[in-house]
Amino acid sequence: MHEFLAQLVNGISLGGIYALIALGYTMVYGIIGLINFAHGDVYTLGSFFALTILTALGVSGELHGVALVVDVAIALIGAALLCGIVGVLIERLAYRRLRNAPRLAPLITAIGVSFILENIMQVWKGPSPVSFPAVVPNPSIAVAGVAIGAQQILLVGLAVVMMVGLQLFIHNTRLGRAMRATAQDRDAAQLMGININKTIMLTFLIGSALAGVAGFVSGVYYQSTWFFNGFGAGLKAFTAAVLGGIGNIGGAMLGGFLIGIIESFATWKFGGQWSNVTVFAILILVLVFRPSGLLGEAVFERA
């Protein structure tokens, strides 16, 4: 029982990272129907940006007190902002002109952007994994005999706060309503005076900023990062978005946590080499019976 609960905690923590990345996938798909394969690499960029900011601040180890709050906030917000800008640039330079092209063209472009980002990061930080400072202390508390670290609580808490904040933004602000209207019918939204370019740009900004947050927390959690991290994590996060019902923000969160839990238990029971097999086998099984994912079709408002 103890090991079961320990794996559950590990799975929820891992799922928090997948959920944060999956939100970006689901937002972009909900607005323009594009599977943005470069999104996983934006997540890796987030960890690189955070690492660079922490290095510039002279941080190389655990922080405490005011320094912990200030430096972590600067690194977190800085990584989110820079990733948001990268997302906007990708949309403006690579995707906008292809908005009305056959679906295969933006899809291939997204794969190309992914390779470009990976190679830029490889040149920037090298081909080997890079250490990330353990800036956040990690005392643990025992719940039902299972130790839960402060970093795990931070990770899951951030994922939930981001999802709730995103839901409130989409349902209670003018820009959020513009995003929902654009997702439902782009032409009608434009006729009603909504600036489509601005709305889509905002979607990339928010989705990429969330990937930046995920990059920072994964760096803190794993204490390392690598230029190729985004391939595996992005693929799992995209799977999470599909499992939950792509285009549905709540579904992306649910899918992220489920994928994390399934991967954790599969690694425990069958070994790490079978974790991907188990995850994708369950995904296929779910999609056979529910092709639109667990939470169905609600895209944004289609979600």
C-alpha positions as YAML, in Angstrom:
chain: A
units: angstrom
residues:
- id: 1
  name: MET
  ca: [0.00, 0.00, 0.00]
- id: 2
  name: HIS
  ca: [2.86, 2.36, 0.86]
- id: 3
  name: GLU
  ca: [4.47, 1.83, -2.55]
- id: 4
  name: PHE
  ca: [1.11, 2.32, -4.26]
- id: 5
  name: LEU
  ca: [0.62, 5.71, -2.59]
- id: 6
  name: ALA
  ca: [4.23, 6.71, -3.30]
- id: 7
  name: GLN
  ca: [3.78, 5.96, -7.01]
- id: 8
  name: LEU
  ca: [0.49, 7.86, -6.99]
- id: 9
  name: VAL
  ca: [2.24, 10.93, -5.59]
- id: 10
  name: ASN
  ca: [5.03, 10.59, -8.18]
- id: 11
  name: GLY
  ca: [2.47, 10.23, -10.96]
- id: 12
  name: ILE
  ca: [0.53, 13.31, -9.89]
- id: 13
  name: SER
  ca: [3.76, 15.33, -9.75]
- id: 14
  name: LEU
  ca: [4.82, 14.17, -13.21]
- id: 15
  name: GLY
  ca: [1.29, 14.78, -14.45]
- id: 16
  name: GLY
  ca: [1.48, 18.39, -13.28]
- id: 17
  name: ILE
  ca: [4.28, 19.04, -15.79]
- id: 18
  name: TYR
  ca: [2.40, 17.28, -18.59]
- id: 19
  name: ALA
  ca: [-0.75, 19.23, -17.73]
- id: 20
  name: LEU
  ca: [0.99, 22.61, -17.94]
- id: 21
  name: ILE
  ca: [2.41, 21.75, -21.37]
- id: 22
  name: ALA
  ca: [-0.86, 20.21, -22.55]
- id: 23
  name: LEU
  ca: [-2.70, 23.49, -21.87]
- id: 24
  name: GLY
  ca: [-0.68, 25.15, -24.65]
- id: 25
  name: TYR
  ca: [-1.40, 22.33, -27.10]
- id: 26
  name: THR
  ca: [-5.10, 22.43, -26.39]
- id: 27
  name: MET
  ca: [-5.37, 26.25, -26.58]
- id: 28
  name: VAL
  ca: [-3.71, 26.47, -29.99]
- id: 29
  name: TYR
  ca: [-5.70, 23.55, -31.36]
- id: 30
  name: GLY
  ca: [-8.89, 25.02, -29.98]
- id: 31
  name: ILE
  ca: [-8.31, 28.34, -31.77]
- id: 32
  name: ILE
  ca: [-6.79, 27.40, -35.14]
- id: 33
  name: GLY
  ca: [-6.94, 23.60, -35.27]
- id: 34
  name: LEU
  ca: [-3.13, 23.32, -35.44]
- id: 35
  name: ILE
  ca: [-1.08, 20.66, -33.66]
- id: 36
  name: ASN
  ca: [1.87, 22.82, -32.69]
- id: 37
  name: PHE
  ca: [4.67, 20.26, -32.50]
- id: 38
  name: ALA
  ca: [7.14, 23.01, -31.60]
- id: 39
  name: HIS
  ca: [5.37, 23.53, -28.28]
- id: 40
  name: GLY
  ca: [7.41, 20.83, -26.50]
- id: 41
  name: ASP
  ca: [10.59, 22.63, -27.51]
- id: 42
  name: VAL
  ca: [9.25, 25.93, -26.18]
- id: 43
  name: TYR
  ca: [8.89, 24.06, -22.87]
- id: 44
  name: THR
  ca: [12.58, 23.12, -23.00]
- id: 45
  name: LEU
  ca: [13.43, 26.72, -23.87]
- id: 46
  name: GLY
  ca: [11.63, 27.72, -20.67]
- id: 47
  name: SER
  ca: [14.04, 25.64, -18.60]
- id: 48
  name: PHE
  ca: [17.01, 27.12, -20.52]
- id: 49
  name: PHE
  ca: [15.73, 30.67, -20.01]
- id: 50
  name: ALA
  ca: [15.17, 30.05, -16.29]
- id: 51
  name: LEU
  ca: [18.64, 28.53, -15.93]
- id: 52
  name: THR
  ca: [20.22, 31.51, -17.70]
- id: 53
  name: ILE
  ca: [18.36, 33.99, -15.49]
- id: 54
  name: LEU
  ca: [19.35, 32.13, -12.31]
- id: 55
  name: THR
  ca: [22.98, 32.05, -13.45]
- id: 56
  name: ALA
  ca: [22.85, 35.79, -14.17]
- id: 57
  name: LEU
  ca: [21.50, 36.33, -10.64]
- id: 58
  name: GLY
  ca: [24.41, 34.34, -9.25]
- id: 59
  name: VAL
  ca: [22.19, 31.51, -7.99]
- id: 60
  name: SER
  ca: [23.88, 28.12, -7.86]
- id: 61
  name: GLY
  ca: [22.15, 26.35, -5.01]
- id: 62
  name: GLU
  ca: [19.29, 26.30, -2.53]
- id: 63
  name: LEU
  ca: [17.72, 29.65, -1.63]
- id: 64
  name: HIS
  ca: [15.97, 30.76, 1.55]
- id: 65
  name: GLY
  ca: [13.89, 33.68, 2.80]
- id: 66
  name: VAL
  ca: [13.46, 36.78, 0.66]
- id: 67
  name: ALA
  ca: [16.05, 35.61, -1.88]
- id: 68
  name: LEU
  ca: [13.98, 32.47, -2.49]
- id: 69
  name: VAL
  ca: [10.82, 34.43, -3.25]
- id: 70
  name: VAL
  ca: [12.47, 37.19, -5.30]
- id: 71
  name: ASP
  ca: [14.87, 35.08, -7.36]
- id: 72
  name: VAL
  ca: [12.35, 32.32, -8.05]
- id: 73
  name: ALA
  ca: [9.74, 34.90, -9.06]
- id: 74
  name: ILE
  ca: [12.21, 36.63, -11.42]
- id: 75
  name: ALA
  ca: [13.25, 33.31, -13.01]
- id: 76
  name: LEU
  ca: [9.67, 32.03, -13.27]
- id: 77
  name: ILE
  ca: [8.18, 35.21, -14.71]
- id: 78
  name: GLY
  ca: [11.21, 35.81, -16.92]
- id: 79
  name: ALA
  ca: [11.04, 32.30, -18.41]
- id: 80
  name: ALA
  ca: [7.28, 32.64, -18.97]
- id: 81
  name: LEU
  ca: [7.63, 36.05, -20.65]
- id: 82
  name: LEU
  ca: [10.49, 35.00, -22.91]
- id: 83
  name: CYS
  ca: [8.69, 31.80, -23.93]
- id: 84
  name: GLY
  ca: [5.56, 33.85, -24.60]
- id: 85
  name: ILE
  ca: [7.55, 36.12, -26.92]
- id: 86
  name: VAL
  ca: [9.03, 33.08, -28.69]
- id: 87
  name: GLY
  ca: [5.52, 31.68, -29.15]
- id: 88
  name: VAL
  ca: [4.32, 34.96, -30.65]
- id: 89
  name: LEU
  ca: [7.30, 35.07, -33.02]
- id: 90
  name: ILE
  ca: [6.67, 31.48, -34.12]
- id: 91
  name: GLU
  ca: [3.03, 32.28, -34.86]
- id: 92
  name: ARG
  ca: [3.88, 35.48, -36.69]
- id: 93
  name: LEU
  ca: [6.77, 34.14, -38.77]
- id: 94
  name: ALA
  ca: [5.86, 30.51, -39.40]
- id: 95
  name: TYR
  ca: [2.12, 29.92, -39.01]
- id: 96
  name: ARG
  ca: [0.18, 33.08, -39.85]
- id: 97
  name: ARG
  ca: [0.68, 32.97, -43.60]
- id: 98
  name: LEU
  ca: [-0.36, 29.30, -43.62]
- id: 99
  name: ARG
  ca: [-3.60, 29.87, -41.73]
- id: 100
  name: ASN
  ca: [-5.75, 29.17, -44.77]
- id: 101
  name: ALA
  ca: [-3.38, 26.66, -46.41]
- id: 102
  name: PRO
  ca: [-4.13, 22.91, -46.56]
- id: 103
  name: ARG
  ca: [-3.76, 21.38, -43.09]
- id: 104
  name: LEU
  ca: [-0.63, 19.45, -44.04]
- id: 105
  name: ALA
  ca: [1.38, 22.63, -44.67]
- id: 106
  name: PRO
  ca: [1.21, 24.10, -41.14]
- id: 107
  name: LEU
  ca: [1.67, 20.62, -39.69]
- id: 108
  name: ILE
  ca: [4.95, 20.10, -41.54]
- id: 109
  name: THR
  ca: [5.95, 23.68, -40.69]
- id: 110
  name: ALA
  ca: [5.39, 22.96, -37.00]
- id: 111
  name: ILE
  ca: [7.69, 19.93, -37.22]
- id: 112
  name: GLY
  ca: [10.28, 22.09, -38.99]
- id: 113
  name: VAL
  ca: [10.08, 24.78, -36.29]
- id: 114
  name: SER
  ca: [10.55, 22.05, -33.69]
- id: 115
  name: PHE
  ca: [13.79, 20.88, -35.31]
- id: 116
  name: ILE
  ca: [15.03, 24.47, -35.66]
- id: 117
  name: LEU
  ca: [14.46, 25.17, -31.96]
- id: 118
  name: GLU
  ca: [16.15, 21.92, -30.94]
- id: 119
  name: ASN
  ca: [19.23, 22.72, -32.97]
- id: 120
  name: ILE
  ca: [19.40, 26.27, -31.66]
- id: 121
  name: MET
  ca: [19.24, 24.94, -28.09]
- id: 122
  name: GLN
  ca: [21.86, 22.30, -28.85]
- id: 123
  name: VAL
  ca: [24.24, 24.99, -30.07]
- id: 124
  name: TRP
  ca: [23.37, 27.24, -27.11]
- id: 125
  name: LYS
  ca: [23.73, 24.79, -24.20]
- id: 126
  name: GLY
  ca: [25.52, 21.86, -25.81]
- id: 127
  name: PRO
  ca: [24.44, 18.29, -26.61]
- id: 128
  name: SER
  ca: [24.68, 16.94, -23.04]
- id: 129
  name: PRO
  ca: [22.27, 17.35, -20.11]
- id: 130
  name: VAL
  ca: [22.85, 20.55, -18.13]
- id: 131
  name: SER
  ca: [22.57, 20.79, -14.34]
- id: 132
  name: PHE
  ca: [19.80, 22.99, -12.95]
- id: 133
  name: PRO
  ca: [20.30, 24.45, -9.44]
- id: 134
  name: ALA
  ca: [18.03, 23.08, -6.72]
- id: 135
  name: VAL
  ca: [16.80, 26.56, -5.82]
- id: 136
  name: VAL
  ca: [13.72, 25.47, -3.90]
- id: 137
  name: PRO
  ca: [14.26, 23.65, -0.57]
- id: 138
  name: ASN
  ca: [12.54, 20.29, -0.51]
- id: 139
  name: PRO
  ca: [11.47, 19.40, 3.03]
- id: 140
  name: SER
  ca: [8.82, 16.71, 3.06]
- id: 141
  name: ILE
  ca: [5.71, 15.98, 5.03]
- id: 142
  name: ALA
  ca: [4.38, 12.48, 5.69]
- id: 143
  name: VAL
  ca: [0.82, 11.71, 4.58]
- id: 144
  name: ALA
  ca: [-0.39, 8.16, 5.23]
- id: 145
  name: GLY
  ca: [3.25, 7.16, 5.60]
- id: 146
  name: VAL
  ca: [4.26, 8.63, 2.23]
- id: 147
  name: ALA
  ca: [6.75, 11.50, 2.05]
- id: 148
  name: ILE
  ca: [5.53, 14.38, -0.13]
- id: 149
  name: GLY
  ca: [8.22, 16.93, -1.00]
- id: 150
  name: ALA
  ca: [7.71, 20.69, -1.09]
- id: 151
  name: GLN
  ca: [8.76, 20.69, -4.75]
- id: 152
  name: GLN
  ca: [6.00, 18.21, -5.59]
- id: 153
  name: ILE
  ca: [3.44, 20.37, -3.79]
- id: 154
  name: LEU
  ca: [4.75, 23.47, -5.61]
- id: 155
  name: LEU
  ca: [4.55, 21.72, -8.97]
- id: 156
  name: VAL
  ca: [0.99, 20.46, -8.58]
- id: 157
  name: GLY
  ca: [-0.15, 23.69, -6.95]
- id: 158
  name: LEU
  ca: [1.22, 25.76, -9.84]
- id: 159
  name: ALA
  ca: [-0.50, 23.52, -12.40]
- id: 160
  name: VAL
  ca: [-3.87, 23.82, -10.65]
- id: 161
  name: VAL
  ca: [-3.53, 27.59, -10.12]
- id: 162
  name: MET
  ca: [-2.61, 28.10, -13.78]
- id: 163
  name: MET
  ca: [-5.58, 26.05, -14.98]
- id: 164
  name: VAL
  ca: [-8.03, 27.87, -12.71]
- id: 165
  name: GLY
  ca: [-6.58, 31.24, -13.72]
- id: 166
  name: LEU
  ca: [-6.83, 30.32, -17.38]
- id: 167
  name: GLN
  ca: [-10.44, 29.22, -16.99]
- id: 168
  name: LEU
  ca: [-11.32, 32.46, -15.22]
- id: 169
  name: PHE
  ca: [-9.55, 34.49, -17.89]
- id: 170
  name: ILE
  ca: [-11.33, 32.73, -20.75]
- id: 171
  name: HIS
  ca: [-14.78, 32.91, -19.20]
- id: 172
  name: ASN
  ca: [-14.66, 36.31, -17.50]
- id: 173
  name: THR
  ca: [-12.65, 38.68, -19.67]
- id: 174
  name: ARG
  ca: [-13.28, 40.36, -23.00]
- id: 175
  name: LEU
  ca: [-10.15, 38.82, -24.52]
- id: 176
  name: GLY
  ca: [-11.21, 35.41, -23.23]
- id: 177
  name: ARG
  ca: [-14.62, 35.78, -24.85]
- id: 178
  name: ALA
  ca: [-12.87, 36.79, -28.09]
- id: 179
  name: MET
  ca: [-10.83, 33.59, -27.89]
- id: 180
  name: ARG
  ca: [-13.95, 31.49, -27.40]
- id: 181
  name: ALA
  ca: [-15.74, 33.23, -30.25]
- id: 182
  name: THR
  ca: [-12.73, 32.72, -32.55]
- id: 183
  name: ALA
  ca: [-12.62, 29.05, -31.61]
- id: 184
  name: GLN
  ca: [-16.30, 28.60, -32.45]
- id: 185
  name: ASP
  ca: [-16.42, 30.46, -35.77]
- id: 186
  name: ARG
  ca: [-13.47, 32.55, -36.92]
- id: 187
  name: ASP
  ca: [-15.28, 34.27, -39.78]
- id: 188
  name: ALA
  ca: [-18.30, 35.19, -37.68]
- id: 189
  name: ALA
  ca: [-16.02, 36.48, -34.92]
- id: 190
  name: GLN
  ca: [-14.22, 38.70, -37.43]
- id: 191
  name: LEU
  ca: [-17.53, 40.06, -38.71]
- id: 192
  name: MET
  ca: [-18.43, 40.95, -35.12]
- id: 193
  name: GLY
  ca: [-15.30, 43.11, -34.90]
- id: 194
  name: ILE
  ca: [-12.94, 40.75, -33.15]
- id: 195
  name: ASN
  ca: [-9.30, 41.19, -34.14]
- id: 196
  name: ILE
  ca: [-8.46, 37.63, -35.17]
- id: 197
  name: ASN
  ca: [-4.72, 38.16, -35.51]
- id: 198
  name: LYS
  ca: [-4.50, 39.70, -32.05]
- id: 199
  name: THR
  ca: [-6.61, 36.92, -30.53]
- id: 200
  name: ILE
  ca: [-4.51, 34.14, -32.06]
- id: 201
  name: MET
  ca: [-1.32, 35.94, -31.06]
- id: 202
  name: LEU
  ca: [-2.60, 36.16, -27.48]
- id: 203
  name: THR
  ca: [-3.34, 32.43, -27.53]
- id: 204
  name: PHE
  ca: [0.24, 31.63, -28.53]
- id: 205
  name: LEU
  ca: [1.53, 34.09, -25.92]
- id: 206
  name: ILE
  ca: [-0.40, 32.48, -23.06]
- id: 207
  name: GLY
  ca: [0.17, 28.89, -24.18]
- id: 208
  name: SER
  ca: [3.91, 29.43, -24.61]
- id: 209
  name: ALA
  ca: [4.16, 31.28, -21.28]
- id: 210
  name: LEU
  ca: [2.59, 28.25, -19.58]
- id: 211
  name: ALA
  ca: [5.20, 26.07, -21.29]
- id: 212
  name: GLY
  ca: [7.85, 28.41, -19.84]
- id: 213
  name: VAL
  ca: [6.41, 27.88, -16.35]
- id: 214
  name: ALA
  ca: [6.48, 24.12, -16.94]
- id: 215
  name: GLY
  ca: [10.11, 24.38, -18.07]
- id: 216
  name: PHE
  ca: [11.09, 26.18, -14.88]
- id: 217
  name: VAL
  ca: [9.32, 23.75, -12.52]
- id: 218
  name: SER
  ca: [10.66, 20.69, -14.34]
- id: 219
  name: GLY
  ca: [14.18, 22.11, -14.05]
- id: 220
  name: VAL
  ca: [13.71, 22.59, -10.31]
- id: 221
  name: TYR
  ca: [12.10, 19.14, -9.93]
- id: 222
  name: TYR
  ca: [14.61, 17.11, -11.98]
- id: 223
  name: GLN
  ca: [17.59, 19.45, -11.39]
- id: 224
  name: SER
  ca: [18.70, 19.04, -14.98]
- id: 225
  name: THR
  ca: [17.59, 19.93, -18.47]
- id: 226
  name: TRP
  ca: [18.52, 18.92, -21.99]
- id: 227
  name: PHE
  ca: [17.91, 20.33, -25.46]
- id: 228
  name: PHE
  ca: [15.97, 17.19, -26.45]
- id: 229
  name: ASN
  ca: [13.69, 17.13, -23.36]
- id: 230
  name: GLY
  ca: [10.83, 18.68, -25.26]
- id: 231
  name: PHE
  ca: [10.45, 15.79, -27.69]
- id: 232
  name: GLY
  ca: [9.40, 13.20, -25.12]
- id: 233
  name: ALA
  ca: [7.61, 15.56, -22.76]
- id: 234
  name: GLY
  ca: [5.83, 17.30, -25.63]
- id: 235
  name: LEU
  ca: [4.68, 14.01, -27.06]
- id: 236
  name: LYS
  ca: [3.31, 12.90, -23.69]
- id: 237
  name: ALA
  ca: [1.63, 16.27, -23.14]
- id: 238
  name: PHE
  ca: [0.05, 16.14, -26.58]
- id: 239
  name: THR
  ca: [-1.15, 12.63, -25.73]
- id: 240
  name: ALA
  ca: [-2.59, 14.04, -22.52]
- id: 241
  name: ALA
  ca: [-4.46, 16.74, -24.44]
- id: 242
  name: VAL
  ca: [-5.90, 14.13, -26.82]
- id: 243
  name: LEU
  ca: [-6.81, 11.78, -23.98]
- id: 244
  name: GLY
  ca: [-8.64, 14.52, -22.09]
- id: 245
  name: GLY
  ca: [-10.31, 15.88, -25.24]
- id: 246
  name: ILE
  ca: [-8.11, 18.24, -27.23]
- id: 247
  name: GLY
  ca: [-9.41, 21.78, -27.20]
- id: 248
  name: ASN
  ca: [-10.80, 21.34, -23.69]
- id: 249
  name: ILE
  ca: [-8.79, 23.04, -20.96]
- id: 250
  name: GLY
  ca: [-10.14, 20.89, -18.14]
- id: 251
  name: GLY
  ca: [-9.56, 17.85, -20.32]
- id: 252
  name: ALA
  ca: [-5.91, 18.82, -20.84]
- id: 253
  name: MET
  ca: [-5.40, 18.97, -17.08]
- id: 254
  name: LEU
  ca: [-7.21, 15.68, -16.51]
- id: 255
  name: GLY
  ca: [-5.27, 14.02, -19.32]
- id: 256
  name: GLY
  ca: [-1.95, 15.35, -17.99]
- id: 257
  name: PHE
  ca: [-2.49, 13.95, -14.51]
- id: 258
  name: LEU
  ca: [-3.79, 10.63, -15.87]
- id: 259
  name: ILE
  ca: [-0.82, 10.19, -18.18]
- id: 260
  name: GLY
  ca: [1.56, 10.99, -15.31]
- id: 261
  name: ILE
  ca: [-0.13, 8.46, -13.02]
- id: 262
  name: ILE
  ca: [-0.27, 5.75, -15.70]
- id: 263
  name: GLU
  ca: [3.40, 6.27, -16.55]
- id: 264
  name: SER
  ca: [4.41, 6.13, -12.91]
- id: 265
  name: PHE
  ca: [2.51, 2.89, -12.23]
- id: 266
  name: ALA
  ca: [3.65, 1.30, -15.50]
- id: 267
  name: THR
  ca: [7.28, 2.03, -14.61]
- id: 268
  name: TRP
  ca: [6.74, 0.55, -11.15]
- id: 269
  name: LYS
  ca: [5.00, -2.61, -12.33]
- id: 270
  name: PHE
  ca: [6.58, -3.35, -15.70]
- id: 271
  name: GLY
  ca: [9.82, -1.33, -15.81]
- id: 272
  name: GLY
  ca: [10.66, 1.92, -17.56]
- id: 273
  name: GLN
  ca: [10.97, 0.29, -20.98]
- id: 274
  name: TRP
  ca: [7.23, -0.54, -20.90]
- id: 275
  name: SER
  ca: [5.92, 2.80, -19.65]
- id: 276
  name: ASN
  ca: [5.44, 4.32, -23.11]
- id: 277
  name: VAL
  ca: [3.83, 1.13, -24.38]
- id: 278
  name: THR
  ca: [1.35, 1.18, -21.51]
- id: 279
  name: VAL
  ca: [0.56, 4.88, -21.88]
- id: 280
  name: PHE
  ca: [-0.13, 4.70, -25.61]
- id: 281
  name: ALA
  ca: [-1.99, 1.38, -25.37]
- id: 282
  name: ILE
  ca: [-4.40, 2.96, -22.89]
- id: 283
  name: LEU
  ca: [-4.69, 6.05, -25.10]
- id: 284
  name: ILE
  ca: [-5.65, 3.89, -28.09]
- id: 285
  name: LEU
  ca: [-8.12, 1.93, -25.99]
- id: 286
  name: VAL
  ca: [-9.80, 5.12, -24.74]
- id: 287
  name: LEU
  ca: [-9.95, 6.68, -28.22]
- id: 288
  name: VAL
  ca: [-11.50, 3.53, -29.69]
- id: 289
  name: PHE
  ca: [-14.50, 4.00, -27.40]
- id: 290
  name: ARG
  ca: [-14.37, 7.81, -27.04]
- id: 291
  name: PRO
  ca: [-12.72, 9.29, -30.16]
- id: 292
  name: SER
  ca: [-13.15, 12.84, -28.84]
- id: 293
  name: GLY
  ca: [-11.36, 12.06, -25.56]
- id: 294
  name: LEU
  ca: [-12.61, 11.70, -22.01]
- id: 295
  name: LEU
  ca: [-14.22, 15.13, -21.74]
- id: 296
  name: GLY
  ca: [-15.52, 15.18, -25.27]
- id: 297
  name: GLU
  ca: [-15.87, 17.89, -27.79]
- id: 298
  name: ALA
  ca: [-15.99, 21.07, -25.79]
- id: 299
  name: VAL
  ca: [-13.33, 23.04, -27.65]
- id: 300
  name: PHE
  ca: [-12.77, 26.15, -25.53]
- id: 301
  name: GLU
  ca: [-16.44, 26.56, -25.47]
- id: 302
  name: ARG
  ca: [-16.38, 24.16, -28.07]
- id: 303
  name: ALA
  ca: [-14.90, 24.13, -24.49]
...
